[in-house]
Amino acid sequence: MKNIKFWLLLLVSVTGFAGQCDAQNPLIRDQFTADPSARVFGDRVYVYPSHDIRATQGHGRPGWFCMEDYHVFSSANLTDWTDHGMIISQTTVPWAEPTSYSMWAPDCIFRDGKYYMYFPTTKKGSENGRGFAIGVAVADKPYGPFTPQPEPIEGVHGIDPNVFIDKYGQAYLYWAQGNLYAAKLKDNMLELASAPQILTELPDKGLKEGPYLFERNGIYYLTYPHVANKIERLEYAIANNPLGPFKFTGVLMDESASGCWTNHQSIIRFKNQWYLFYHNDDLSPNFDKNRSIRCDSLFFNADGTIKKVIPTLRGVGITKASEKIQIDRYSDKDSTVNITFIDTAKKFDGWKTTFKSPGSWIRYNRVDFNGKKFSKMQVMANAAADATIELRVGSASGKLLATANIVKGNNWQLVHSRLTSSPPKIADLVIVLKAGTGIDIDWISFK
Ligand code: FUB
């Protein structure tokens, strides 16, 4: 088994390929992902998340976080994501306890031709889940192969590493252990260059973890999840120095509406737009230790403060008209439209959209019809009674593009219908139930 894992790791690291993932939120739908650390390397965004799995007897602690390895994902357009496969495993880190399943939130940074990945886990011989150290693994490419250092970073005890390099080339390591800590890193990126210090003037009550620091217009933004009430919300504090003192400035995302206890963020600027990466419990609503990463746009006010990000399912990026458009990742909908899992026993199969009664509608923004001539719409539907749906642009009364009749059936069926007018190059599509009740749609697409 060990050998198979090693060869798989090598194959994926060398080829940089393991599979494709979906767009919208959550970003990854075939496995659980959390604590996304996003980075722009060259012309792609790379995301280094934790990889949640379900603990079973003898593998991790049932009912608790359970992570044995890391994958890295990348995208050139924030719509199509490539899973580069496993890059580090608890069994290949020389100093790590190989059965602790504690490979928590990582980070990765580029310096002088090398990629440095920072990750917390427990040391050999330590009790499961206790006494975290932070290690580094080094690679020539952002997707590995990563070679872990023989020992963790001396003098660092805690979780949630984050690295920042300032405009003078000084690198800083941030981490959490009750408080938020920081220290300078030596140029080798492997050792501390200053004593760890507690970051000050942050709210003193309630757990703070997951530090992530970035700079914009000379302001240093320290972002972190904080339990100000019952579960974590994302807050930020600013300073004119990477080590603070920081001034608490605001909340950048409220507590999760679904009740996911943790959240964990990173913020990047890509092609002139700022983005917030975070997580929620989309694919595991009844067990919030199996999380899923998301991305939404982030905006600043003129005074440099951050506008609160309202989480969306539509996420960012454009969806090609020729792809399966998962309308359950909607931009807006009316209250008679419901989103539920297609199969509650197989949540990775995704969601379906149920239209209750005539007039029910859902809107899915930013579909790309550019560059190709489309003449047909396809709808994957399941109708309890004969139904008619309309495809419109912008709103439930917008320009009509197509009408599809779906006959009553007991199973999913692919329904084809002609486009009766041409869609705009980039369209906000609205599906409206014209006649019928209780129709389910899985996806729509165009040919
Ligand atoms: O993923 C395990 C822990 O949950 C992380 O280290 C924290 O930031 C929280 O997201």
CSV table of C-alpha atoms and ligand atoms in Angstrom, one decimal:
chain,number,residue,atom,x,y,z
A,1,MET,CA,0.0,0.0,0.0
A,2,LYS,CA,2.8,2.4,1.0
A,3,ASN,CA,4.5,1.7,-2.3
A,4,ILE,CA,1.4,2.4,-4.4
A,5,LYS,CA,0.9,5.7,-2.5
A,6,PHE,CA,4.6,6.6,-3.2
A,7,TRP,CA,4.3,6.0,-6.9
A,8,LEU,CA,1.0,7.8,-7.2
A,9,LEU,CA,2.5,10.8,-5.4
A,10,LEU,CA,5.5,10.7,-7.7
A,11,LEU,CA,3.4,10.4,-10.9
A,12,VAL,CA,1.1,13.3,-9.9
A,13,SER,CA,4.0,15.5,-8.9
A,14,VAL,CA,5.9,14.9,-12.1
A,15,THR,CA,3.0,15.2,-14.5
A,16,GLY,CA,1.2,17.9,-12.5
A,17,PHE,CA,-2.1,16.2,-13.4
A,18,ALA,CA,-4.7,14.3,-11.6
A,19,GLY,CA,-8.1,15.5,-12.5
A,20,GLN,CA,-10.5,18.3,-13.2
A,21,CYS,CA,-12.8,20.0,-10.7
A,22,ASP,CA,-16.0,22.1,-11.0
A,23,ALA,CA,-16.5,25.8,-11.0
A,24,GLN,CA,-18.8,27.8,-8.7
A,25,ASN,CA,-19.1,27.3,-4.9
A,26,PRO,CA,-17.9,25.0,-3.5
A,27,LEU,CA,-14.9,25.0,-5.8
A,28,ILE,CA,-14.1,21.3,-5.3
A,29,ARG,CA,-16.9,18.7,-5.4
A,30,ASP,CA,-15.3,15.3,-5.4
A,31,GLN,CA,-13.5,15.5,-2.0
A,32,PHE,CA,-13.6,17.7,1.1
A,33,THR,CA,-11.3,20.7,1.3
A,34,ALA,CA,-10.8,23.4,3.9
A,35,ASP,CA,-8.6,26.3,5.0
A,36,PRO,CA,-7.8,27.4,1.5
A,37,SER,CA,-4.5,29.3,1.1
A,38,ALA,CA,-4.6,30.8,-2.4
A,39,ARG,CA,-1.5,32.2,-4.2
A,40,VAL,CA,-0.9,33.7,-7.6
A,41,PHE,CA,2.1,32.0,-9.2
A,42,GLY,CA,2.7,33.2,-12.7
A,43,ASP,CA,-0.6,33.3,-14.6
A,44,ARG,CA,-2.4,30.8,-12.4
A,45,VAL,CA,-4.0,30.7,-9.0
A,46,TYR,CA,-2.9,27.8,-6.8
A,47,VAL,CA,-4.9,26.8,-3.8
A,48,TYR,CA,-3.4,24.8,-1.0
A,49,PRO,CA,-6.2,23.6,1.3
A,50,SER,CA,-6.5,21.1,4.1
A,51,HIS,CA,-7.9,17.8,2.9
A,52,ASP,CA,-10.7,16.7,5.3
A,53,ILE,CA,-11.6,13.1,5.4
A,54,ARG,CA,-14.0,11.1,7.6
A,55,ALA,CA,-12.2,9.5,10.6
A,56,THR,CA,-12.9,5.8,11.0
A,57,GLN,CA,-12.0,3.5,13.9
A,58,GLY,CA,-8.2,3.3,14.0
A,59,HIS,CA,-7.8,6.1,11.5
A,60,GLY,CA,-8.0,9.5,13.2
A,61,ARG,CA,-10.4,10.5,16.0
A,62,PRO,CA,-14.0,9.9,15.0
A,63,GLY,CA,-16.1,13.1,15.3
A,64,TRP,CA,-13.0,15.3,15.0
A,65,PHE,CA,-10.9,16.8,12.2
A,66,CYS,CA,-9.1,14.1,10.2
A,67,MET,CA,-6.5,15.0,7.5
A,68,GLU,CA,-3.7,12.7,6.2
A,69,ASP,CA,-2.3,14.6,3.2
A,70,TYR,CA,-2.5,17.7,1.0
A,71,HIS,CA,-3.6,18.2,-2.6
A,72,VAL,CA,-3.0,21.4,-4.5
A,73,PHE,CA,-5.5,22.8,-7.1
A,74,SER,CA,-4.8,25.4,-9.8
A,75,SER,CA,-6.8,27.5,-12.3
A,76,ALA,CA,-6.1,30.1,-14.9
A,77,ASN,CA,-9.6,31.5,-14.9
A,78,LEU,CA,-11.1,30.7,-11.5
A,79,THR,CA,-13.6,28.5,-13.3
A,80,ASP,CA,-11.8,25.4,-14.4
A,81,TRP,CA,-9.8,23.9,-11.6
A,82,THR,CA,-7.1,21.2,-11.9
A,83,ASP,CA,-6.4,18.8,-9.0
A,84,HIS,CA,-2.7,18.2,-9.1
A,85,GLY,CA,-3.1,15.3,-6.7
A,86,MET,CA,-1.5,14.5,-3.4
A,87,ILE,CA,1.6,16.6,-2.7
A,88,ILE,CA,2.5,15.7,0.9
A,89,SER,CA,1.4,12.9,3.1
A,90,GLN,CA,1.7,12.3,6.8
A,91,THR,CA,3.7,9.1,6.0
A,92,THR,CA,6.4,10.9,4.0
A,93,VAL,CA,7.3,13.7,6.5
A,94,PRO,CA,10.3,12.4,8.4
A,95,TRP,CA,9.4,14.1,11.7
A,96,ALA,CA,5.6,13.7,11.6
A,97,GLU,CA,3.6,11.2,13.5
A,98,PRO,CA,2.4,9.0,10.6
A,99,THR,CA,-0.9,8.1,12.2
A,100,SER,CA,-2.0,11.4,13.7
A,101,TYR,CA,-4.2,12.6,10.8
A,102,SER,CA,-3.5,16.1,11.9
A,103,MET,CA,-2.3,17.8,8.7
A,104,TRP,CA,-4.1,21.0,9.3
A,105,ALA,CA,-4.2,24.4,7.4
A,106,PRO,CA,-1.1,24.9,5.2
A,107,ASP,CA,0.4,27.8,3.2
A,108,CYS,CA,2.8,28.1,0.3
A,109,ILE,CA,5.1,30.9,-0.9
A,110,PHE,CA,7.6,31.4,-3.7
A,111,ARG,CA,11.1,32.8,-3.2
A,112,ASP,CA,14.2,32.7,-5.4
A,113,GLY,CA,13.0,30.0,-7.7
A,114,LYS,CA,11.7,27.7,-5.0
A,115,TYR,CA,8.2,27.0,-3.5
A,116,TYR,CA,8.0,26.7,0.3
A,117,MET,CA,5.0,24.9,1.7
A,118,TYR,CA,4.4,25.3,5.4
A,119,PHE,CA,2.2,22.9,7.3
A,120,PRO,CA,1.3,21.9,10.9
A,121,THR,CA,1.1,18.5,12.2
A,122,THR,CA,2.1,16.6,15.3
A,123,LYS,CA,5.6,15.2,15.9
A,124,LYS,CA,6.5,11.5,16.0
A,125,GLY,CA,5.5,10.0,19.4
A,126,SER,CA,3.2,12.9,20.4
A,127,GLU,CA,-0.4,12.1,21.3
A,128,ASN,CA,-2.9,12.4,18.5
A,129,GLY,CA,-3.9,15.9,17.8
A,130,ARG,CA,-1.8,17.5,20.5
A,131,GLY,CA,1.4,19.5,20.4
A,132,PHE,CA,1.5,20.8,16.9
A,133,ALA,CA,4.8,21.8,15.2
A,134,ILE,CA,5.1,23.5,11.8
A,135,GLY,CA,7.3,22.1,9.0
A,136,VAL,CA,8.4,23.2,5.6
A,137,ALA,CA,8.6,21.2,2.3
A,138,VAL,CA,10.4,22.6,-0.7
A,139,ALA,CA,9.7,22.2,-4.4
A,140,ASP,CA,10.8,23.6,-7.8
A,141,LYS,CA,7.2,23.8,-9.0
A,142,PRO,CA,4.1,24.9,-7.3
A,143,TYR,CA,2.6,21.5,-7.6
A,144,GLY,CA,5.7,19.6,-6.3
A,145,PRO,CA,7.3,17.2,-5.9
A,146,PHE,CA,7.7,18.7,-2.4
A,147,THR,CA,10.6,17.5,-0.2
A,148,PRO,CA,9.9,17.9,3.5
A,149,GLN,CA,12.7,19.1,5.7
A,150,PRO,CA,14.0,16.5,8.2
A,151,GLU,CA,12.8,18.6,11.2
A,152,PRO,CA,10.0,21.1,11.9
A,153,ILE,CA,10.9,24.8,12.3
A,154,GLU,CA,12.7,25.3,15.7
A,155,GLY,CA,10.9,27.5,18.2
A,156,VAL,CA,7.5,27.3,16.6
A,157,HIS,CA,4.6,25.5,18.3
A,158,GLY,CA,1.1,25.9,16.9
A,159,ILE,CA,-1.1,25.6,13.8
A,160,ASP,CA,-2.2,27.6,10.7
A,161,PRO,CA,1.1,28.9,9.3
A,162,ASN,CA,1.0,31.8,7.0
A,163,VAL,CA,4.0,33.4,5.3
A,164,PHE,CA,4.4,37.0,4.0
A,165,ILE,CA,7.3,38.6,2.2
A,166,ASP,CA,7.5,42.4,2.5
A,167,LYS,CA,8.7,44.8,-0.2
A,168,TYR,CA,12.2,44.8,1.3
A,169,GLY,CA,12.4,41.0,0.9
A,170,GLN,CA,11.9,40.3,4.6
A,171,ALA,CA,9.9,37.1,5.2
A,172,TYR,CA,7.6,36.7,8.2
A,173,LEU,CA,5.9,33.6,9.6
A,174,TYR,CA,2.5,33.9,11.3
A,175,TRP,CA,0.8,31.1,13.2
A,176,ALA,CA,-1.9,30.5,15.9
A,177,GLN,CA,-1.6,28.9,19.3
A,178,GLY,CA,-4.4,30.5,21.4
A,179,ASN,CA,-3.0,33.9,20.4
A,180,LEU,CA,-1.7,34.9,17.0
A,181,TYR,CA,2.0,34.9,16.7
A,182,ALA,CA,4.6,36.1,14.2
A,183,ALA,CA,8.4,36.0,13.8
A,184,LYS,CA,10.8,37.0,11.0
A,185,LEU,CA,12.2,34.2,8.9
A,186,LYS,CA,15.8,33.9,7.7
A,187,ASP,CA,16.4,34.2,4.0
A,188,ASN,CA,16.6,30.4,3.8
A,189,MET,CA,12.8,30.4,4.7
A,190,LEU,CA,13.5,27.5,7.0
A,191,GLU,CA,14.5,29.1,10.3
A,192,LEU,CA,13.3,31.9,12.5
A,193,ALA,CA,15.3,35.1,12.5
A,194,SER,CA,13.6,36.7,15.5
A,195,ALA,CA,11.8,35.5,18.6
A,196,PRO,CA,8.1,34.7,18.3
A,197,GLN,CA,5.9,37.6,19.4
A,198,ILE,CA,2.2,37.8,20.2
A,199,LEU,CA,0.4,40.1,17.7
A,200,THR,CA,-1.3,42.8,19.7
A,201,GLU,CA,-4.1,44.9,19.9
A,202,LEU,CA,-6.6,42.3,18.6
A,203,PRO,CA,-9.9,41.5,20.4
A,204,ASP,CA,-8.8,39.6,23.5
A,205,LYS,CA,-11.9,37.4,24.1
A,206,GLY,CA,-12.8,34.4,22.0
A,207,LEU,CA,-10.6,32.0,19.9
A,208,LYS,CA,-8.5,33.6,17.1
A,209,GLU,CA,-6.7,31.4,14.6
A,210,GLY,CA,-5.9,31.2,10.9
A,211,PRO,CA,-3.8,34.4,10.5
A,212,TYR,CA,-3.4,35.6,6.9
A,213,LEU,CA,-1.5,38.8,6.2
A,214,PHE,CA,-1.5,40.8,3.0
A,215,GLU,CA,-0.4,44.3,2.0
A,216,ARG,CA,-2.3,46.9,-0.1
A,217,ASN,CA,-1.2,50.5,-0.6
A,218,GLY,CA,1.2,50.4,2.3
A,219,ILE,CA,-1.5,49.1,4.7
A,220,TYR,CA,-0.8,45.6,6.3
A,221,TYR,CA,-4.1,43.7,6.7
A,222,LEU,CA,-4.1,40.9,9.3
A,223,THR,CA,-7.1,38.7,8.6
A,224,TYR,CA,-8.2,35.9,11.0
A,225,PRO,CA,-11.2,33.8,12.0
A,226,HIS,CA,-12.5,34.8,15.5
A,227,VAL,CA,-15.2,33.4,17.7
A,228,ALA,CA,-16.7,36.7,18.7
A,229,ASN,CA,-20.0,35.1,19.5
A,230,LYS,CA,-20.6,31.3,19.1
A,231,ILE,CA,-18.8,30.3,15.9
A,232,GLU,CA,-16.1,31.8,13.8
A,233,ARG,CA,-16.4,34.9,11.6
A,234,LEU,CA,-13.7,36.5,9.6
A,235,GLU,CA,-12.3,39.7,10.9
A,236,TYR,CA,-9.4,42.0,10.0
A,237,ALA,CA,-7.0,44.4,11.7
A,238,ILE,CA,-4.6,46.9,10.1
A,239,ALA,CA,-1.1,48.2,10.8
A,240,ASN,CA,1.6,50.1,9.1
A,241,ASN,CA,4.1,47.3,9.9
A,242,PRO,CA,3.9,43.6,9.3
A,243,LEU,CA,4.4,42.9,13.0
A,244,GLY,CA,1.8,45.4,14.2
A,245,PRO,CA,0.6,46.7,16.6
A,246,PHE,CA,-2.7,46.0,14.7
A,247,LYS,CA,-5.9,48.0,15.0
A,248,PHE,CA,-9.1,45.9,14.9
A,249,THR,CA,-10.9,47.3,11.9
A,250,GLY,CA,-13.9,45.1,11.0
A,251,VAL,CA,-15.7,41.9,10.0
A,252,LEU,CA,-15.1,40.8,6.5
A,253,MET,CA,-17.4,37.8,6.5
A,254,ASP,CA,-20.2,37.0,9.1
A,255,GLU,CA,-20.7,33.7,10.7
A,256,SER,CA,-21.8,30.9,8.3
A,257,ALA,CA,-25.6,30.8,7.9
A,258,SER,CA,-25.4,27.0,7.9
A,259,GLY,CA,-23.6,27.0,11.3
A,260,CYS,CA,-20.2,25.7,10.1
A,261,TRP,CA,-18.1,26.3,13.3
A,262,THR,CA,-14.8,27.1,11.5
A,263,ASN,CA,-14.0,29.4,8.7
A,264,HIS,CA,-10.5,30.1,7.3
A,265,GLN,CA,-9.5,32.7,4.7
A,266,SER,CA,-6.9,33.9,2.2
A,267,ILE,CA,-7.1,37.0,0.0
A,268,ILE,CA,-5.4,37.5,-3.4
A,269,ARG,CA,-5.4,39.9,-6.2
A,270,PHE,CA,-5.7,38.2,-9.6
A,271,LYS,CA,-6.1,40.1,-12.9
A,272,ASN,CA,-7.0,43.3,-11.2
A,273,GLN,CA,-9.7,41.8,-9.0
A,274,TRP,CA,-9.5,40.9,-5.3
A,275,TYR,CA,-10.8,37.5,-4.1
A,276,LEU,CA,-11.6,36.0,-0.8
A,277,PHE,CA,-11.1,32.2,-0.5
A,278,TYR,CA,-12.9,30.6,2.6
A,279,HIS,CA,-14.7,27.5,3.5
A,280,ASN,CA,-18.2,26.2,4.5
A,281,ASP,CA,-19.8,22.8,5.1
A,282,ASP,CA,-21.7,22.6,1.7
A,283,LEU,CA,-21.1,18.9,1.1
A,284,SER,CA,-21.4,17.8,4.7
A,285,PRO,CA,-24.2,19.9,6.3
A,286,ASN,CA,-24.5,17.6,9.3
A,287,PHE,CA,-20.8,17.3,10.1
A,288,ASP,CA,-18.9,20.5,9.9
A,289,LYS,CA,-15.4,18.9,10.2
A,290,ASN,CA,-15.8,17.9,6.5
A,291,ARG,CA,-15.6,21.2,4.7
A,292,SER,CA,-15.5,22.6,1.2
A,293,ILE,CA,-13.6,25.6,-0.1
A,294,ARG,CA,-15.2,28.6,-1.8
A,295,CYS,CA,-14.3,31.8,-3.5
A,296,ASP,CA,-16.1,35.2,-3.8
A,297,SER,CA,-15.0,38.6,-5.0
A,298,LEU,CA,-13.8,41.1,-2.4
A,299,PHE,CA,-14.0,44.9,-2.7
A,300,PHE,CA,-12.4,47.8,-0.8
A,301,ASN,CA,-13.9,51.1,0.2
A,302,ALA,CA,-12.1,54.3,-0.8
A,303,ASP,CA,-10.6,54.6,2.7
A,304,GLY,CA,-9.0,51.2,2.4
A,305,THR,CA,-11.5,49.3,4.6
A,306,ILE,CA,-12.8,46.0,3.3
A,307,LYS,CA,-16.5,45.7,2.2
A,308,LYS,CA,-18.1,42.7,3.9
A,309,VAL,CA,-18.2,39.7,1.6
A,310,ILE,CA,-21.6,38.1,1.3
A,311,PRO,CA,-21.1,34.4,0.5
A,312,THR,CA,-22.6,33.2,-2.8
A,313,LEU,CA,-23.1,29.8,-4.4
A,314,ARG,CA,-22.5,31.2,-7.9
A,315,GLY,CA,-18.9,32.2,-6.9
A,316,VAL,CA,-16.7,33.9,-9.4
A,317,GLY,CA,-15.7,33.3,-13.0
A,318,ILE,CA,-17.6,32.7,-16.2
A,319,THR,CA,-19.3,29.4,-17.2
A,320,LYS,CA,-19.1,28.3,-20.8
A,321,ALA,CA,-22.5,27.7,-22.4
A,322,SER,CA,-21.3,24.3,-23.7
A,323,GLU,CA,-20.7,23.0,-20.2
A,324,LYS,CA,-23.2,21.5,-17.8
A,325,ILE,CA,-24.4,24.6,-16.0
A,326,GLN,CA,-25.3,23.7,-12.5
A,327,ILE,CA,-28.2,26.1,-11.9
A,328,ASP,CA,-28.4,25.1,-8.3
A,329,ARG,CA,-25.3,27.3,-7.8
A,330,TYR,CA,-27.5,30.2,-8.6
A,331,SER,CA,-27.1,34.0,-8.4
A,332,ASP,CA,-30.7,34.6,-7.3
A,333,LYS,CA,-34.0,32.8,-7.1
A,334,ASP,CA,-37.5,33.2,-5.8
A,335,SER,CA,-38.6,31.6,-2.6
A,336,THR,CA,-40.6,28.8,-4.4
A,337,VAL,CA,-37.4,27.3,-5.8
A,338,ASN,CA,-35.6,24.8,-3.6
A,339,ILE,CA,-32.1,23.4,-3.7
A,340,THR,CA,-31.5,19.9,-2.3
A,341,PHE,CA,-29.0,17.0,-2.8
A,342,ILE,CA,-29.7,14.7,-5.7
A,343,ASP,CA,-29.0,11.8,-3.5
A,344,THR,CA,-28.5,12.5,0.2
A,345,ALA,CA,-26.5,9.3,0.5
A,346,LYS,CA,-24.1,10.4,-2.2
A,347,LYS,CA,-23.5,14.1,-1.6
A,348,PHE,CA,-20.6,14.4,-4.1
A,349,ASP,CA,-23.3,13.9,-6.8
A,350,GLY,CA,-24.3,17.4,-6.1
A,351,TRP,CA,-27.6,19.3,-6.0
A,352,LYS,CA,-30.8,19.6,-8.0
A,353,THR,CA,-33.2,22.6,-8.4
A,354,THR,CA,-36.9,22.1,-7.7
A,355,PHE,CA,-39.4,24.5,-9.2
A,356,LYS,CA,-42.6,24.4,-7.1
A,357,SER,CA,-45.3,26.2,-9.2
A,358,PRO,CA,-45.8,28.3,-12.3
A,359,GLY,CA,-43.8,31.5,-12.0
A,360,SER,CA,-41.0,29.9,-9.9
A,361,TRP,CA,-37.6,31.1,-11.3
A,362,ILE,CA,-33.9,30.9,-10.8
A,363,ARG,CA,-31.1,33.1,-12.2
A,364,TYR,CA,-27.6,32.0,-13.1
A,365,ASN,CA,-25.2,34.8,-14.0
A,366,ARG,CA,-22.3,35.1,-16.5
A,367,VAL,CA,-22.8,32.3,-19.0
A,368,ASP,CA,-20.4,32.6,-22.0
A,369,PHE,CA,-22.0,32.2,-25.4
A,370,ASN,CA,-19.1,34.0,-27.1
A,371,GLY,CA,-17.3,32.7,-30.2
A,372,LYS,CA,-19.7,29.9,-31.0
A,373,LYS,CA,-23.1,29.6,-32.6
A,374,PHE,CA,-25.6,27.9,-30.3
A,375,SER,CA,-28.9,26.6,-31.6
A,376,LYS,CA,-30.1,24.1,-28.9
A,377,MET,CA,-30.7,24.0,-25.2
A,378,GLN,CA,-30.4,20.7,-23.3
A,379,VAL,CA,-32.1,20.3,-19.9
A,380,MET,CA,-31.5,17.3,-17.5
A,381,ALA,CA,-34.9,17.2,-15.8
A,382,ASN,CA,-37.2,15.0,-13.9
A,383,ALA,CA,-40.9,16.0,-13.9
A,384,ALA,CA,-43.7,14.6,-11.7
A,385,ALA,CA,-46.2,16.0,-14.1
A,386,ASP,CA,-46.0,17.4,-17.7
A,387,ALA,CA,-44.2,20.8,-17.5
A,388,THR,CA,-43.1,23.7,-19.6
A,389,ILE,CA,-40.1,25.8,-18.8
A,390,GLU,CA,-38.8,29.0,-20.4
A,391,LEU,CA,-35.3,30.3,-20.7
A,392,ARG,CA,-35.0,34.1,-20.5
A,393,VAL,CA,-32.3,36.7,-20.2
A,394,GLY,CA,-31.8,38.8,-17.0
A,395,SER,CA,-35.2,38.4,-15.4
A,396,ALA,CA,-38.3,36.2,-15.3
A,397,SER,CA,-39.8,38.6,-17.9
A,398,GLY,CA,-36.6,39.2,-19.9
A,399,LYS,CA,-36.1,38.3,-23.6
A,400,LEU,CA,-37.3,34.7,-24.3
A,401,LEU,CA,-34.5,32.4,-25.7
A,402,ALA,CA,-36.2,29.0,-25.6
A,403,THR,CA,-39.2,27.0,-24.4
A,404,ALA,CA,-38.9,23.3,-23.4
A,405,ASN,CA,-41.6,20.8,-22.7
A,406,ILE,CA,-40.9,18.1,-20.3
A,407,VAL,CA,-43.1,15.1,-20.2
A,408,LYS,CA,-44.0,13.4,-17.0
A,409,GLY,CA,-41.6,10.6,-16.1
A,410,ASN,CA,-40.1,8.6,-13.2
A,411,ASN,CA,-36.5,9.3,-14.0
A,412,TRP,CA,-34.0,11.9,-15.2
A,413,GLN,CA,-34.4,12.7,-18.9
A,414,LEU,CA,-32.4,14.8,-21.3
A,415,VAL,CA,-34.8,17.3,-23.0
A,416,HIS,CA,-33.7,19.2,-26.2
A,417,SER,CA,-35.2,22.3,-27.4
A,418,ARG,CA,-34.4,25.0,-30.1
A,419,LEU,CA,-33.2,28.4,-29.2
A,420,THR,CA,-35.7,30.8,-30.7
A,421,SER,CA,-33.5,33.9,-30.4
A,422,SER,CA,-29.8,34.5,-30.0
A,423,PRO,CA,-28.3,34.9,-26.5
A,424,PRO,CA,-26.0,37.9,-25.7
A,425,LYS,CA,-22.3,37.1,-25.6
A,426,ILE,CA,-22.3,36.9,-21.8
A,427,ALA,CA,-25.8,36.2,-20.5
A,428,ASP,CA,-27.5,36.1,-17.1
A,429,LEU,CA,-29.9,33.2,-17.7
A,430,VAL,CA,-33.2,32.8,-16.0
A,431,ILE,CA,-35.2,29.6,-16.0
A,432,VAL,CA,-38.9,30.1,-15.3
A,433,LEU,CA,-41.5,27.4,-14.8
A,434,LYS,CA,-44.3,28.3,-17.1
A,435,ALA,CA,-46.7,25.3,-16.5
A,436,GLY,CA,-46.6,22.3,-14.2
A,437,THR,CA,-45.5,21.6,-10.6
A,438,GLY,CA,-42.6,20.0,-8.8
A,439,ILE,CA,-40.1,19.8,-11.7
A,440,ASP,CA,-36.5,19.0,-10.9
A,441,ILE,CA,-33.6,20.3,-13.0
A,442,ASP,CA,-30.0,19.0,-12.5
A,443,TRP,CA,-28.3,21.1,-15.2
A,444,ILE,CA,-28.7,22.9,-18.5
A,445,SER,CA,-26.3,23.2,-21.4
A,446,PHE,CA,-26.1,24.5,-25.0
A,447,LYS,CA,-25.1,23.0,-28.3
B,1,FUB,O1,-8.6,22.6,9.6
B,1,FUB,C1,-8.4,22.4,11.0
B,1,FUB,C2,-8.5,23.8,11.7
B,1,FUB,O2,-9.8,24.2,11.6
B,1,FUB,C3,-7.7,24.8,11.1
B,1,FUB,O3,-6.3,24.7,11.4
B,1,FUB,C4,-8.4,26.0,11.6
B,1,FUB,O4,-8.0,27.2,11.0
B,1,FUB,C5,-9.8,25.6,11.4
B,1,FUB,O5,-10.2,26.0,10.1
